[in-house]
Coordinates of C-alpha atoms and ligand atoms in Angstrom, one line a residue:
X1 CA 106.8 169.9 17.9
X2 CA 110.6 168.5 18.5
X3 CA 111.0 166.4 21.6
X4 CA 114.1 165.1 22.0
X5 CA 114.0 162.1 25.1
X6 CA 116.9 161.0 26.6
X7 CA 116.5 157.3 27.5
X8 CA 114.0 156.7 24.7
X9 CA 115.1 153.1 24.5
X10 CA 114.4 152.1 28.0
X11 CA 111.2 150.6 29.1
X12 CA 108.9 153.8 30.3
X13 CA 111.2 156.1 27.3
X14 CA 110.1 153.7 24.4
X15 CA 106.5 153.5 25.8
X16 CA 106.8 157.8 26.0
X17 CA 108.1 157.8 22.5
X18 CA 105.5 155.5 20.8
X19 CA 102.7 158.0 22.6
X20 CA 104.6 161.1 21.3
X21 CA 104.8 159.3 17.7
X22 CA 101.4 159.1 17.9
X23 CA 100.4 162.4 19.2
X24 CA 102.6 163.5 15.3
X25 CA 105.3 165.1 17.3
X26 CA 108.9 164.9 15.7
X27 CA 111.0 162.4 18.1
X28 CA 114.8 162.2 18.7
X29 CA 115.9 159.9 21.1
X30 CA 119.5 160.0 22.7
X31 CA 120.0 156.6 24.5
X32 CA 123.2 154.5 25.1
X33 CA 121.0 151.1 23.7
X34 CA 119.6 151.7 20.3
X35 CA 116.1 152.8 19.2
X36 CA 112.9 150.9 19.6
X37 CA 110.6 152.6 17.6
X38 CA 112.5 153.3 14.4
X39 CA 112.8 157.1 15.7
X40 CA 115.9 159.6 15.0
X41 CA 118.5 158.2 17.4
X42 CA 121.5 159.6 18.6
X43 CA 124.1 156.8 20.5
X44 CA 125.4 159.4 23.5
X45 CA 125.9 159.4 26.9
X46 CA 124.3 161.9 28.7
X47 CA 127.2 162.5 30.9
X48 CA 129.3 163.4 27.8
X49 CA 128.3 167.4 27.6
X50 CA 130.2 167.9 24.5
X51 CA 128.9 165.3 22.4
X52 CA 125.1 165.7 24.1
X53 CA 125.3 169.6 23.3
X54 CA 126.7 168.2 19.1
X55 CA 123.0 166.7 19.4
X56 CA 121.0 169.6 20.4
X57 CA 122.7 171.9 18.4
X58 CA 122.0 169.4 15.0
X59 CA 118.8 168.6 16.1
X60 CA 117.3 172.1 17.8
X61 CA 114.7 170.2 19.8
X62 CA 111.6 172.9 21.3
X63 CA 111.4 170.3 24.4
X64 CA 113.2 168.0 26.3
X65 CA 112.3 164.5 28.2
X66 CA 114.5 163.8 30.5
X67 CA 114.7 160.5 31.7
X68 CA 118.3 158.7 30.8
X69 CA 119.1 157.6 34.7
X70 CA 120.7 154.6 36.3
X71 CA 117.8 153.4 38.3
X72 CA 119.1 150.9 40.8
X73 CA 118.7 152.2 44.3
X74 CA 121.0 149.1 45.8
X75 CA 123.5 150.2 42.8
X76 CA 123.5 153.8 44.6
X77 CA 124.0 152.3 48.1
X78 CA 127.1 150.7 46.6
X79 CA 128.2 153.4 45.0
X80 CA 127.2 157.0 45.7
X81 CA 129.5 158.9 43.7
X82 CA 128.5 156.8 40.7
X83 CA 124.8 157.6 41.2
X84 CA 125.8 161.1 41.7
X85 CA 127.1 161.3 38.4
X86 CA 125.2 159.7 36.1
X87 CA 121.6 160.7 37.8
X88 CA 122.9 164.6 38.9
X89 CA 125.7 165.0 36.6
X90 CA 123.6 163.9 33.8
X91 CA 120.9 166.1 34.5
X92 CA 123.1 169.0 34.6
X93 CA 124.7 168.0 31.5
X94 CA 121.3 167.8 29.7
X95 CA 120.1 171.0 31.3
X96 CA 122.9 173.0 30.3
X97 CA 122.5 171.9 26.9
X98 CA 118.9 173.1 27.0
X99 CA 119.8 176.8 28.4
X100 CA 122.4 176.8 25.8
X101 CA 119.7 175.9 23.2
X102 CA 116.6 177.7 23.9
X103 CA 114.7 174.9 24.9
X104 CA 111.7 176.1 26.7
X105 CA 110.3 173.2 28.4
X106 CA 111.8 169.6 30.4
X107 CA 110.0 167.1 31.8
X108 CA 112.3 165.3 34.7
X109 CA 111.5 161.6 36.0
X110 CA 111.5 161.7 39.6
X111 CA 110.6 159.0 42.2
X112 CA 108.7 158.1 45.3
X113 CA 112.0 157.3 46.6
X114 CA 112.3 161.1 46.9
X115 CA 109.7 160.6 50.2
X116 CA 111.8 157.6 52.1
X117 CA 109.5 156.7 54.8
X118 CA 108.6 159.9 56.8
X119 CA 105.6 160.2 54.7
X120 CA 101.8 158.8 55.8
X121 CA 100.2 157.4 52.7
X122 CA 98.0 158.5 50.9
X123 CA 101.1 160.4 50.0
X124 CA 100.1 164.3 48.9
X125 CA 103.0 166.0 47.1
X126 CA 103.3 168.6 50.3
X127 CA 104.3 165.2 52.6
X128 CA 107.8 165.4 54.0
X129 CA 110.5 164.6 51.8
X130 CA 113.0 162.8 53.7
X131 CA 115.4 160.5 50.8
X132 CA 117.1 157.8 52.3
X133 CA 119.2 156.1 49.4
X134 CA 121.6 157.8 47.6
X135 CA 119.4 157.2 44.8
X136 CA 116.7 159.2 46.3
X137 CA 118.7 162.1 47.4
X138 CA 120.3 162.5 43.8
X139 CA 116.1 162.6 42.3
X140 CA 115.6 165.1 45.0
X141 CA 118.5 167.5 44.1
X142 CA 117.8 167.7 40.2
X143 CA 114.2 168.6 41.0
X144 CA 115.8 171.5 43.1
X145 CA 118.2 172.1 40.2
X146 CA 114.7 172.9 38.4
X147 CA 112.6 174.4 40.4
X148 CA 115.2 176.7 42.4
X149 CA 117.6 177.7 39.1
X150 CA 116.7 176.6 35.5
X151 CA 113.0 177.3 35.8
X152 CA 114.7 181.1 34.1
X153 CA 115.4 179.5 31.8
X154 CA 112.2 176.9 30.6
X155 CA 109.3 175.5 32.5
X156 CA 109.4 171.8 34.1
X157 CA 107.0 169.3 34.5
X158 CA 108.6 166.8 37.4
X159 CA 106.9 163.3 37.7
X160 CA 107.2 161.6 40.5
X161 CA 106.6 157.9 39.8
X162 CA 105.0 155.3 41.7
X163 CA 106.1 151.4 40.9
X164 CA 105.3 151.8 37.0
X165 CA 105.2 148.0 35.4
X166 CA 104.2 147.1 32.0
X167 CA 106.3 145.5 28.9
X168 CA 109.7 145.6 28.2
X169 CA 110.5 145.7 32.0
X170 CA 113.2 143.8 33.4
X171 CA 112.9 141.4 36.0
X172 CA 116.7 142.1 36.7
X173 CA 115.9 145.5 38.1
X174 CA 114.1 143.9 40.6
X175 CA 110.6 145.3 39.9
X176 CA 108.0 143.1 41.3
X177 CA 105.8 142.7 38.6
X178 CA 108.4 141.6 36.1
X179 CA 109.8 139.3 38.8
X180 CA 106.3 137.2 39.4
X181 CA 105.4 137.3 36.3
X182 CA 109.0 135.7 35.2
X183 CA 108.4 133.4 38.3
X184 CA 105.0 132.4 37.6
X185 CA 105.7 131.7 33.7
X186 CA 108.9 130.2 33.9
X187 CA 109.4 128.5 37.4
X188 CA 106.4 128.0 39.1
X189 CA 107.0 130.0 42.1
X190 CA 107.9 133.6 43.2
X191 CA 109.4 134.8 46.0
X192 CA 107.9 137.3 48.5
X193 CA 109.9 139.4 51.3
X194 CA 108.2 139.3 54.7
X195 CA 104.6 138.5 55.2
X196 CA 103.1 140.4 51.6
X197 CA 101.3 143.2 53.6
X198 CA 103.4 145.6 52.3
X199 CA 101.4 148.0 49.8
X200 CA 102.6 150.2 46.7
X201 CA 101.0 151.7 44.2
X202 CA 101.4 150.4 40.6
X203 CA 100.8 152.1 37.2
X204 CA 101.1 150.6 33.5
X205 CA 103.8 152.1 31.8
X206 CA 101.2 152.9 28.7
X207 CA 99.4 155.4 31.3
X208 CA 102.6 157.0 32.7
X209 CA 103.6 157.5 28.8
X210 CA 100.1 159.7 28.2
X211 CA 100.9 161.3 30.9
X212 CA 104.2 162.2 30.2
X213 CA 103.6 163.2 26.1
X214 CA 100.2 165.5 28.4
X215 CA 102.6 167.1 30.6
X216 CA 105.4 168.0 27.6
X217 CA 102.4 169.5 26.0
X218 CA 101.8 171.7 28.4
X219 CA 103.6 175.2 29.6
X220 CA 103.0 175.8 33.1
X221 CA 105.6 175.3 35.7
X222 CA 105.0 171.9 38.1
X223 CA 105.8 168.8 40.5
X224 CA 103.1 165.9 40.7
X225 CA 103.3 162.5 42.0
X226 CA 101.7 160.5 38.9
X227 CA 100.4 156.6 40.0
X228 CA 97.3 155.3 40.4
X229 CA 95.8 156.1 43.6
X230 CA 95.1 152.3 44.8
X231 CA 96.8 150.8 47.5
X232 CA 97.9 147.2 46.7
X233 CA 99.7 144.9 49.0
X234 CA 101.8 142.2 47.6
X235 CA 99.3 139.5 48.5
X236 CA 96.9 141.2 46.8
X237 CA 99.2 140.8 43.9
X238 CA 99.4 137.4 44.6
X239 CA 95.7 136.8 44.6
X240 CA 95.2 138.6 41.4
X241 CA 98.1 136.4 39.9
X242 CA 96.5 133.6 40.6
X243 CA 92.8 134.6 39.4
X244 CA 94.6 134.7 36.0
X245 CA 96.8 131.6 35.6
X246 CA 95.3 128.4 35.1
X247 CA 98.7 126.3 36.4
X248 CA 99.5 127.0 40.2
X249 CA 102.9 128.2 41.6
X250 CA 104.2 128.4 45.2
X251 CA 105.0 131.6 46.9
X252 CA 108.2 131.6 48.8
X253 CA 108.6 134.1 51.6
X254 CA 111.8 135.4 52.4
X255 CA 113.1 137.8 55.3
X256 CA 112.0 141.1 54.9
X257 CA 114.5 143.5 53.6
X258 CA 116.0 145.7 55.7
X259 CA 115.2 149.2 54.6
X260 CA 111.9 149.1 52.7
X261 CA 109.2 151.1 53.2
X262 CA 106.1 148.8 54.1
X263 CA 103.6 151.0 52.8
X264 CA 103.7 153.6 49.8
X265 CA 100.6 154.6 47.9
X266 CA 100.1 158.3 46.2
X267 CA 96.9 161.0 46.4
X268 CA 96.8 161.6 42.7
X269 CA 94.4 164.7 42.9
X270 CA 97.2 166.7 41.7
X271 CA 97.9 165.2 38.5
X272 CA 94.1 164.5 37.6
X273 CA 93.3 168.5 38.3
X274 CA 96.0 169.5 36.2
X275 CA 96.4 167.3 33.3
X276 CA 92.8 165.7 33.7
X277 CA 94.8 162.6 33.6
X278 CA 93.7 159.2 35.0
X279 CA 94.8 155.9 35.0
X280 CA 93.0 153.7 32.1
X281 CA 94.6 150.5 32.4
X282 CA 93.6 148.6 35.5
X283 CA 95.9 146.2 37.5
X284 CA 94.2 142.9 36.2
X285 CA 94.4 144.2 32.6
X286 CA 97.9 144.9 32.6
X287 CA 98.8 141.7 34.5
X288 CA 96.5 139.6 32.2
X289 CA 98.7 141.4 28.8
X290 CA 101.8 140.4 30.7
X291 CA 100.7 136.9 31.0
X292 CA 99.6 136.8 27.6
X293 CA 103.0 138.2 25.9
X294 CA 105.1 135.4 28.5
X295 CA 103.1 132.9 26.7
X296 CA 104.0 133.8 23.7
Ligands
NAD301 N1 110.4 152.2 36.4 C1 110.0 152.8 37.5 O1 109.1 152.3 38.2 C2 110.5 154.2 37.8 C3 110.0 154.8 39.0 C4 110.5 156.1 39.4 C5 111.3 156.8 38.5 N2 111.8 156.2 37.4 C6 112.7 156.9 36.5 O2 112.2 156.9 35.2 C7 113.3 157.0 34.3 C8 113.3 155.8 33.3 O3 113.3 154.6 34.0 P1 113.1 153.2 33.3 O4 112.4 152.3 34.3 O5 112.5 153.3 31.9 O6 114.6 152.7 33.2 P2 115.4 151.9 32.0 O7 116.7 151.5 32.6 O8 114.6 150.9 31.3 O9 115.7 153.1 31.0 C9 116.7 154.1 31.2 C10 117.3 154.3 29.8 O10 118.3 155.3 30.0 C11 119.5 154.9 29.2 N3 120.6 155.5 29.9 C12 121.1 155.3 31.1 N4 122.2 156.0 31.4 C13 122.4 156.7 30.3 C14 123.4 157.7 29.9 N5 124.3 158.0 30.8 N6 123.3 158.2 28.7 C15 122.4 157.9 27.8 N7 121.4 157.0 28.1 C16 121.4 156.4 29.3 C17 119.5 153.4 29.3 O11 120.2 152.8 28.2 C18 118.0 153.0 29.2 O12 117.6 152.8 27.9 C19 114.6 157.0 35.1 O13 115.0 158.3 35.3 C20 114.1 156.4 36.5 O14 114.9 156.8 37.5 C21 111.4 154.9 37.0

């Protein structure tokens, strides 16, 4: 079938658009940074209705992937009202031009941010949602924009993600993984906030790609927390790291920062009952690829 994906040329959209490829469906990616996978490729902002709804009137896609966002939660604290228009505005600019299309199904990337800290892991997707970024609150709004309005219109599948790492990642975004790994290959130490109890849950970008090309594949109506189920504190991360790496580094700690959540880690029995999805790629494997394409 026609998928278009907004943000196909970020690091989980390129990922989602290789597995569609692969799965034979016909790919068009709308992205501000160009195309990674040689896939039809349209340079629009998301924000620009009028040129986004140009697209899907060309183009006539059956299904949408929706995840063109900014995805900087310090970026929202600075700035709210940008947040709220790229990551709401957006949104609403790409589901307007899927009501105005007949596009019957979108698939929305949400976060764990959408929880803040009221929730007791392991985090069910009834726990309390209680956003406390800007960021957070903006994730939480589009899914209501879904679940509460559009769904007349075409059926959603929302994600929300746990800490997804894999290739392509940037370390500037301040994801973990890409930042030890950068530190490990490069400088010969990393730099930990607080003591490294803190847990999250971490999935490879390859798995949450499946997932996604599952759920677009599917027609029913629903919200799922998608990560891998395994609580893993930054020390463990550490401990892993240094299983795999033959030179040593130092580890740095740093004051904790104010306002994260010590410990986030999802029940996934949602998303393996309904998509009979798991997690294939384990947290050694991925780290030990990551390693591997740093040394190359
Ligand atoms: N990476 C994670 O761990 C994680 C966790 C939870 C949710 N998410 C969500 O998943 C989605 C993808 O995240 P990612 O990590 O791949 O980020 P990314 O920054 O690598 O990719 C986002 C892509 O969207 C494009 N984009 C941004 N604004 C745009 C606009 N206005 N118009 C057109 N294109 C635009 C960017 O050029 C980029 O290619 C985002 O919605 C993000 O909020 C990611």
């Amino acid at each position: 079938m026609k998928v278009l994906v907004t943000g196909g040329s970020g690091f989980i959209g390129a990922a989602t658009v290789s597995a569609l490829l692969a799965r034979g469906h016909d790919v068009v990616n709308v992205d501000l940074q160009p195309a990674v996978h040689g896939e039809k490729y349209y340079a629009v902002d998301v924000t620009d209705s009028d040129a986004l709804q140009a697209v899907f009137q060309e183009e006539r896609p059956q299904r949408v992937v929706h995840l063109a966002a900014h995805i900087s939660v310090p970026a929202s604290v600075a700035n709210p009202q940008m947040d709220m228009e790229q990551n709401i505005g957006g949104s609403l600019s790409v589901f307007e031009a899927c009501r105005k299309f007949g596009v019957d199904r979108v698939l929305f990337a949400s976060s764990a941010a959408v929880y803040g800290d009221a929730a007791t892991p392991p985090i069910g997707e009834d726990a309390p949602v209680v956003p406390m970024s800007p960021y957070g609150i903006s994730k939480r709004s589009v899914e209501q924009y879904l679940i509460g309005f559009y769904k007349q219109w075409f059926s959603y599948a929302i994600f929300r993600y746990g800490n997804v790492y894999g290739p392509r990642q940037s370390a500037e975004g301040g994801a973990v993984i890409a930042k030890f790994i950068e530190g490990v290959t490069r400088h010969g130490r990393i730099e930990v906030y607080g003591d490294g109890t803190q847990v999250r849950d971490f999935v490879h970008v390859e798995d949450v790609a499946r997932a996604n090309a599952l759920a677009i594949e599917q027609d029913g109506s629903f919200l799922l927390n998608l990560g891998s189920g395994i609580p893993v504190s930054v020390n463990d991360l550490i401990d892993v790291l240094r299983s795999l790496v033959s030179t040593s580094f130092e580890v740095v700690q740093k004051p904790p920062r104010p306002g994260d959540i010590h410990s986030s880690y999802y029940d996934v029995t949602g998303v393996k009952n309904i998509l009979q999805w798991a997690p294939k790629i384990s947290l050694s494997t991925g780290l030990e690829q990551l390693l591997r394409r740093a040394a190359q």
